[in-house]
């Protein structure tokens, strides 16, 4: 391979760095109108009356739409996966609330005006008569008898419960040398892409065509959802993904705005635009992560963990069209992550409350399961007096044991966890850290070293859903010999189109300068499921490789006639096909393409179908949805299982609880790395988000269900000044189920920092216990006072 494995700048990098990208906000269309959305100020209330009179008379207002109109003229929002299809409770959400609001920020009405300022002023003039209803904002309180119900017709606030069992758990605890237990609490937080959500929709009544330009991860899926919800044919909808300034899962369908803006454009017959404000994004753009995880682990004196009980209670917020509820199920399914624990009982309760709904966010629940298991391993190390790393080595699944069946039914494809941890410990000089720590203590400084892991399955697939492990690609060689790739996967700004170009260039033998990649236009690209769960290279890259290989075979047949040799005697590189033993005897791609396109009746191409274009679809192996195929039951919805090991050195101020991360090391295994430069860029972002979740970010609600952190003034995310330099290393354990050996790298980095920081802080202050995230100065200070009290 000439290009795969080579660091290369992103194909779009020069244009984007020069500020020449085209985002939804940049688009201007004649006659364009702007939208402002009125959102609920209450966490739970009945809508008794909406008075739009004063707002309708405001300057520049063209239309005002409420939930009653939406309900009469649209279907409930279609979903890529209906919770009811997998046995969960579900609702039928609309683009605007109808009779009741269930969280602060839920959309109630939309104002369309000649500019965004007039639209906002008019929206503020709408008068809504609310009847306030009881609120529940705590997930455990929501399960208590007599709790206010978010969805009264359910009769409960439990959206779903699920459990997994393996082995003899009771016997394992009875025979144990000891038991550790605790509660790990993760806070509610979310992604904050530099570009918020944005939509521009226009309707051409003569062609009956609705075109939507959107900052999305899944244009084809969104097209299907818009058509289904608005009750129009899919052929009458075109979705175009513009440049995307970050997504992290928040731009996967379906939010209320996904169908609201297209509806308004079709209703008015004019272009309509909405760009999310940052406060709207934090208030209603989707949240994630909030869990309470109770554990008990049975251990032996040698550090082996023989039994595990876990109960997870996940606070999903209000039910909605967004697919974030799946994170709770994934958290449970991943336990006990990369550790081999023969006797397990895992239970999860997914609970709704009067808070913003969960939406997919980088990590998708896997980060929580890794944090939990790291906390378990650190507690076992403390109880046994063994080294933290030694306990992990004792419990790791070994490289020769893959593919490995875990308790939930998932099948881990490959890995070398001991090798990755050894590489990490060497990089951070783990053995000699105690000397550095003691020297710092003599100087009045509290340093600590911590380690953490992450197991991040990728390529998620569900039965009977537009969430699956397949995708398509078209490869076309033009008459001039250039290569055009049209793919069903998309880029949220990560540069995966560069990786696809590298794969295609190697597969077909082209000069990469002649390869271009087109993504995100539903009228041009083959149907695909877009970008989520690190699937672009993992699945889309293989589809493109297979299509390129098919075209290469056809070109070799033409070239073999031109060079008077058999096809197996040929090789291709740099857009030239040559005889292996005599490289000087060759033809160019342009010459071969000329024979196909210009001389299809000539001697070299007469026996072949004209044209050099093909579309291929790749469906990943190692996805099973039938419980009977697994020794423990359950299903395997992830084909690949990349992993990582992180370690950090921190300094803790014992008087204030302030933590400073001095160094961070990360070893990642995503199978074959197509572009190390872009992979490491992704990891830098993931590590930054992981440290943000460990130290800063928290979407805090009060008892009335009001979000208290609606700006970057109070929702703190780390900046470059707050982060250490990242040292990244790779370990390539190839997946046996992927032709390229890839596993996915898009979510890498966001899980391992969580425990690495917790572990380091406890290592810095003997006797300290931190089990509640984030480790803000206030939370650490309280933990310090508790430790001093003991």
mmCIF file of C-alpha atoms in Angstrom, residues 580-771:
data_model
loop_
_atom_site.group_PDB
_atom_site.id
_atom_site.type_symbol
_atom_site.label_atom_id
_atom_site.label_comp_id
_atom_site.label_asym_id
_atom_site.label_seq_id
_atom_site.Cartn_x
_atom_site.Cartn_y
_atom_site.Cartn_z
ATOM 1 C CA UNK A 580 5.199 -6.577 -13.169
ATOM 2 C CA UNK A 581 8.485 -7.869 -14.550
ATOM 3 C CA UNK A 582 9.005 -4.975 -16.967
ATOM 4 C CA UNK A 583 7.577 -1.790 -15.393
ATOM 5 C CA UNK A 584 8.557 0.271 -18.412
ATOM 6 C CA UNK A 585 6.027 -1.641 -20.503
ATOM 7 C CA UNK A 586 2.900 0.270 -19.440
ATOM 8 C CA UNK A 587 -0.213 2.264 -20.309
ATOM 9 C CA UNK A 588 -1.728 5.176 -18.428
ATOM 10 C CA UNK A 589 -5.188 5.309 -16.905
ATOM 11 C CA UNK A 590 -6.020 7.961 -19.488
ATOM 12 C CA UNK A 591 -5.081 5.623 -22.334
ATOM 13 C CA UNK A 592 -7.126 2.760 -20.874
ATOM 14 C CA UNK A 593 -10.107 5.052 -20.256
ATOM 15 C CA UNK A 594 -9.788 6.340 -23.801
ATOM 16 C CA UNK A 595 -10.072 2.809 -25.156
ATOM 17 C CA UNK A 596 -13.231 2.242 -23.088
ATOM 18 C CA UNK A 597 -15.020 5.547 -23.681
ATOM 19 C CA UNK A 598 -13.770 6.617 -27.126
ATOM 20 C CA UNK A 599 -13.210 3.315 -28.839
ATOM 21 C CA UNK A 600 -15.785 0.956 -27.318
ATOM 22 C CA UNK A 601 -16.017 -0.946 -30.624
ATOM 23 C CA UNK A 602 -12.223 -1.282 -30.857
ATOM 24 C CA UNK A 603 -10.297 -4.472 -30.267
ATOM 25 C CA UNK A 604 -9.350 -3.696 -26.651
ATOM 26 C CA UNK A 605 -12.848 -2.933 -25.279
ATOM 27 C CA UNK A 606 -15.266 -4.693 -27.627
ATOM 28 C CA UNK A 607 -15.816 -7.600 -25.247
ATOM 29 C CA UNK A 608 -16.582 -5.386 -22.224
ATOM 30 C CA UNK A 609 -19.601 -3.350 -21.142
ATOM 31 C CA UNK A 610 -18.920 0.338 -21.882
ATOM 32 C CA UNK A 611 -18.073 2.680 -19.049
ATOM 33 C CA UNK A 612 -15.839 2.566 -16.015
ATOM 34 C CA UNK A 613 -18.214 2.971 -13.107
ATOM 35 C CA UNK A 614 -19.606 0.672 -10.450
ATOM 36 C CA UNK A 615 -21.457 0.839 -7.152
ATOM 37 C CA UNK A 616 -20.784 -1.604 -4.365
ATOM 38 C CA UNK A 617 -22.310 -2.071 -0.924
ATOM 39 C CA UNK A 618 -20.380 -3.540 1.981
ATOM 40 C CA UNK A 619 -22.073 -5.193 4.964
ATOM 41 C CA UNK A 620 -19.786 -5.777 7.930
ATOM 42 C CA UNK A 621 -19.542 -9.198 9.533
ATOM 43 C CA UNK A 622 -19.666 -9.815 13.309
ATOM 44 C CA UNK A 623 -23.146 -8.313 13.684
ATOM 45 C CA UNK A 624 -25.762 -10.694 15.012
ATOM 46 C CA UNK A 625 -29.298 -9.976 16.153
ATOM 47 C CA UNK A 626 -30.487 -13.461 17.107
ATOM 48 C CA UNK A 627 -30.007 -14.277 20.813
ATOM 49 C CA UNK A 628 -29.820 -18.002 20.134
ATOM 50 C CA UNK A 629 -26.462 -17.452 18.394
ATOM 51 C CA UNK A 630 -24.763 -16.496 21.660
ATOM 52 C CA UNK A 631 -23.767 -18.553 24.693
ATOM 53 C CA UNK A 632 -25.266 -15.936 27.067
ATOM 54 C CA UNK A 633 -28.149 -14.763 24.841
ATOM 55 C CA UNK A 634 -28.346 -11.113 23.867
ATOM 56 C CA UNK A 635 -27.303 -9.596 20.564
ATOM 57 C CA UNK A 636 -24.119 -8.137 19.085
ATOM 58 C CA UNK A 637 -24.808 -4.778 17.484
ATOM 59 C CA UNK A 638 -21.204 -3.621 17.032
ATOM 60 C CA UNK A 639 -18.899 -5.317 14.526
ATOM 61 C CA UNK A 640 -15.606 -3.846 15.768
ATOM 62 C CA UNK A 641 -14.151 -3.088 19.192
ATOM 63 C CA UNK A 642 -11.320 -0.555 19.187
ATOM 64 C CA UNK A 643 -9.735 0.200 22.534
ATOM 65 C CA UNK A 644 -7.364 2.573 24.254
ATOM 66 C CA UNK A 645 -5.263 3.122 27.352
ATOM 67 C CA UNK A 646 -4.714 6.555 28.864
ATOM 68 C CA UNK A 647 -2.503 7.843 31.651
ATOM 69 C CA UNK A 648 -2.041 11.269 33.142
ATOM 70 C CA UNK A 649 0.003 13.091 35.737
ATOM 71 C CA UNK A 650 -1.869 15.741 37.701
ATOM 72 C CA UNK A 651 -1.130 18.256 40.412
ATOM 73 C CA UNK A 652 -3.795 18.798 43.068
ATOM 74 C CA UNK A 653 -4.056 21.813 45.356
ATOM 75 C CA UNK A 654 -5.243 20.276 48.644
ATOM 76 C CA UNK A 655 -6.551 23.606 49.929
ATOM 77 C CA UNK A 656 -8.752 24.517 46.943
ATOM 78 C CA UNK A 657 -9.357 21.238 45.109
ATOM 79 C CA UNK A 658 -7.980 22.691 41.863
ATOM 80 C CA UNK A 659 -6.550 20.051 39.516
ATOM 81 C CA UNK A 660 -3.982 20.730 36.818
ATOM 82 C CA UNK A 661 -3.255 18.038 34.245
ATOM 83 C CA UNK A 662 0.481 18.140 33.540
ATOM 84 C CA UNK A 663 0.865 15.262 31.074
ATOM 85 C CA UNK A 664 -1.466 12.960 29.181
ATOM 86 C CA UNK A 665 -0.461 9.821 27.256
ATOM 87 C CA UNK A 666 -2.760 7.719 25.110
ATOM 88 C CA UNK A 667 -2.225 4.395 23.346
ATOM 89 C CA UNK A 668 -4.986 3.508 20.915
ATOM 90 C CA UNK A 669 -5.827 0.375 18.961
ATOM 91 C CA UNK A 670 -8.123 1.004 16.005
ATOM 92 C CA UNK A 671 -6.756 -1.801 13.865
ATOM 93 C CA UNK A 672 -5.087 -0.612 10.674
ATOM 94 C CA UNK A 673 -4.633 3.170 10.736
ATOM 95 C CA UNK A 674 -5.327 4.633 7.296
ATOM 96 C CA UNK A 675 -4.073 8.167 8.006
ATOM 97 C CA UNK A 676 -2.085 8.580 11.244
ATOM 98 C CA UNK A 677 -2.180 12.380 11.042
ATOM 99 C CA UNK A 678 -5.961 12.589 10.875
ATOM 100 C CA UNK A 679 -6.383 9.723 13.357
ATOM 101 C CA UNK A 680 -4.253 11.545 15.909
ATOM 102 C CA UNK A 681 -6.165 14.758 15.245
ATOM 103 C CA UNK A 682 -9.353 12.896 16.095
ATOM 104 C CA UNK A 683 -7.743 11.518 19.235
ATOM 105 C CA UNK A 684 -6.609 14.966 20.350
ATOM 106 C CA UNK A 685 -10.214 16.126 20.111
ATOM 107 C CA UNK A 686 -11.508 13.038 21.911
ATOM 108 C CA UNK A 687 -8.964 13.397 24.718
ATOM 109 C CA UNK A 688 -9.917 17.065 25.085
ATOM 110 C CA UNK A 689 -13.589 16.134 25.383
ATOM 111 C CA UNK A 690 -12.709 13.382 27.839
ATOM 112 C CA UNK A 691 -10.812 15.817 30.041
ATOM 113 C CA UNK A 692 -13.676 18.290 29.701
ATOM 114 C CA UNK A 693 -16.050 15.646 31.036
ATOM 115 C CA UNK A 694 -13.629 14.681 33.795
ATOM 116 C CA UNK A 695 -12.907 18.183 35.069
ATOM 117 C CA UNK A 696 -15.291 20.863 33.842
ATOM 118 C CA UNK A 697 -18.514 20.225 31.967
ATOM 119 C CA UNK A 698 -21.832 19.904 33.772
ATOM 120 C CA UNK A 699 -25.369 20.659 32.616
ATOM 121 C CA UNK A 700 -26.873 21.542 35.980
ATOM 122 C CA UNK A 701 -30.612 21.696 36.713
ATOM 123 C CA UNK A 702 -32.427 23.091 39.714
ATOM 124 C CA UNK A 703 -35.381 21.417 41.414
ATOM 125 C CA UNK A 704 -37.854 23.155 39.082
ATOM 126 C CA UNK A 705 -36.206 21.619 36.028
ATOM 127 C CA UNK A 706 -34.548 24.868 34.944
ATOM 128 C CA UNK A 707 -31.175 24.470 33.232
ATOM 129 C CA UNK A 708 -28.688 26.698 35.048
ATOM 130 C CA UNK A 709 -25.859 26.433 32.494
ATOM 131 C CA UNK A 710 -27.023 27.937 29.196
ATOM 132 C CA UNK A 711 -23.896 29.850 28.136
ATOM 133 C CA UNK A 712 -20.179 29.167 27.966
ATOM 134 C CA UNK A 713 -19.848 31.501 30.949
ATOM 135 C CA UNK A 714 -21.318 28.826 33.209
ATOM 136 C CA UNK A 715 -21.015 25.681 31.064
ATOM 137 C CA UNK A 716 -17.245 25.412 31.130
ATOM 138 C CA UNK A 717 -15.426 23.632 28.321
ATOM 139 C CA UNK A 718 -11.642 23.338 28.242
ATOM 140 C CA UNK A 719 -9.651 25.645 26.004
ATOM 141 C CA UNK A 720 -6.119 25.116 24.704
ATOM 142 C CA UNK A 721 -4.849 26.926 27.808
ATOM 143 C CA UNK A 722 -6.443 24.287 30.056
ATOM 144 C CA UNK A 723 -5.103 21.225 28.269
ATOM 145 C CA UNK A 724 -1.719 19.521 28.353
ATOM 146 C CA UNK A 725 0.091 18.372 25.268
ATOM 147 C CA UNK A 726 -1.096 14.941 24.163
ATOM 148 C CA UNK A 727 1.334 12.134 23.425
ATOM 149 C CA UNK A 728 -0.291 9.540 21.163
ATOM 150 C CA UNK A 729 0.845 6.042 20.237
ATOM 151 C CA UNK A 730 -0.828 3.383 18.089
ATOM 152 C CA UNK A 731 -1.175 -0.343 18.448
ATOM 153 C CA UNK A 732 -2.533 -2.026 15.339
ATOM 154 C CA UNK A 733 -4.409 -5.231 16.192
ATOM 155 C CA UNK A 734 -6.266 -5.939 12.965
ATOM 156 C CA UNK A 735 -9.918 -6.927 12.956
ATOM 157 C CA UNK A 736 -10.482 -10.365 11.400
ATOM 158 C CA UNK A 737 -13.963 -9.288 10.253
ATOM 159 C CA UNK A 738 -12.915 -6.259 8.194
ATOM 160 C CA UNK A 739 -11.098 -6.628 4.848
ATOM 161 C CA UNK A 740 -8.916 -3.617 5.651
ATOM 162 C CA UNK A 741 -8.380 -4.648 9.272
ATOM 163 C CA UNK A 742 -9.834 -1.304 10.444
ATOM 164 C CA UNK A 743 -11.860 -0.854 13.625
ATOM 165 C CA UNK A 744 -12.764 2.860 13.753
ATOM 166 C CA UNK A 745 -11.131 5.854 15.402
ATOM 167 C CA UNK A 746 -13.753 8.627 15.452
ATOM 168 C CA UNK A 747 -14.800 8.237 19.098
ATOM 169 C CA UNK A 748 -11.314 7.505 20.397
ATOM 170 C CA UNK A 749 -10.012 9.359 23.417
ATOM 171 C CA UNK A 750 -13.145 10.483 25.231
ATOM 172 C CA UNK A 751 -13.331 7.566 27.679
ATOM 173 C CA UNK A 752 -9.886 6.876 29.096
ATOM 174 C CA UNK A 753 -9.341 10.376 30.615
ATOM 175 C CA UNK A 754 -12.287 9.937 32.991
ATOM 176 C CA UNK A 755 -10.670 7.359 35.241
ATOM 177 C CA UNK A 756 -7.113 8.437 34.477
ATOM 178 C CA UNK A 757 -7.897 11.733 36.204
ATOM 179 C CA UNK A 758 -9.860 10.107 39.069
ATOM 180 C CA UNK A 759 -7.072 7.611 39.632
ATOM 181 C CA UNK A 760 -4.403 10.323 39.518
ATOM 182 C CA UNK A 761 -6.214 12.552 42.009
ATOM 183 C CA UNK A 762 -6.594 9.672 44.473
ATOM 184 C CA UNK A 763 -2.943 8.811 43.953
ATOM 185 C CA UNK A 764 -1.965 12.402 44.737
ATOM 186 C CA UNK A 765 -3.942 12.578 48.017
ATOM 187 C CA UNK A 766 -3.789 9.312 50.009
ATOM 188 C CA UNK A 767 -7.158 8.417 51.530
ATOM 189 C CA UNK A 768 -9.143 10.499 49.052
ATOM 190 C CA UNK A 769 -12.065 8.871 47.194
ATOM 191 C CA UNK A 770 -13.609 10.479 44.113
ATOM 192 C CA UNK A 771 -16.638 8.756 42.625
#
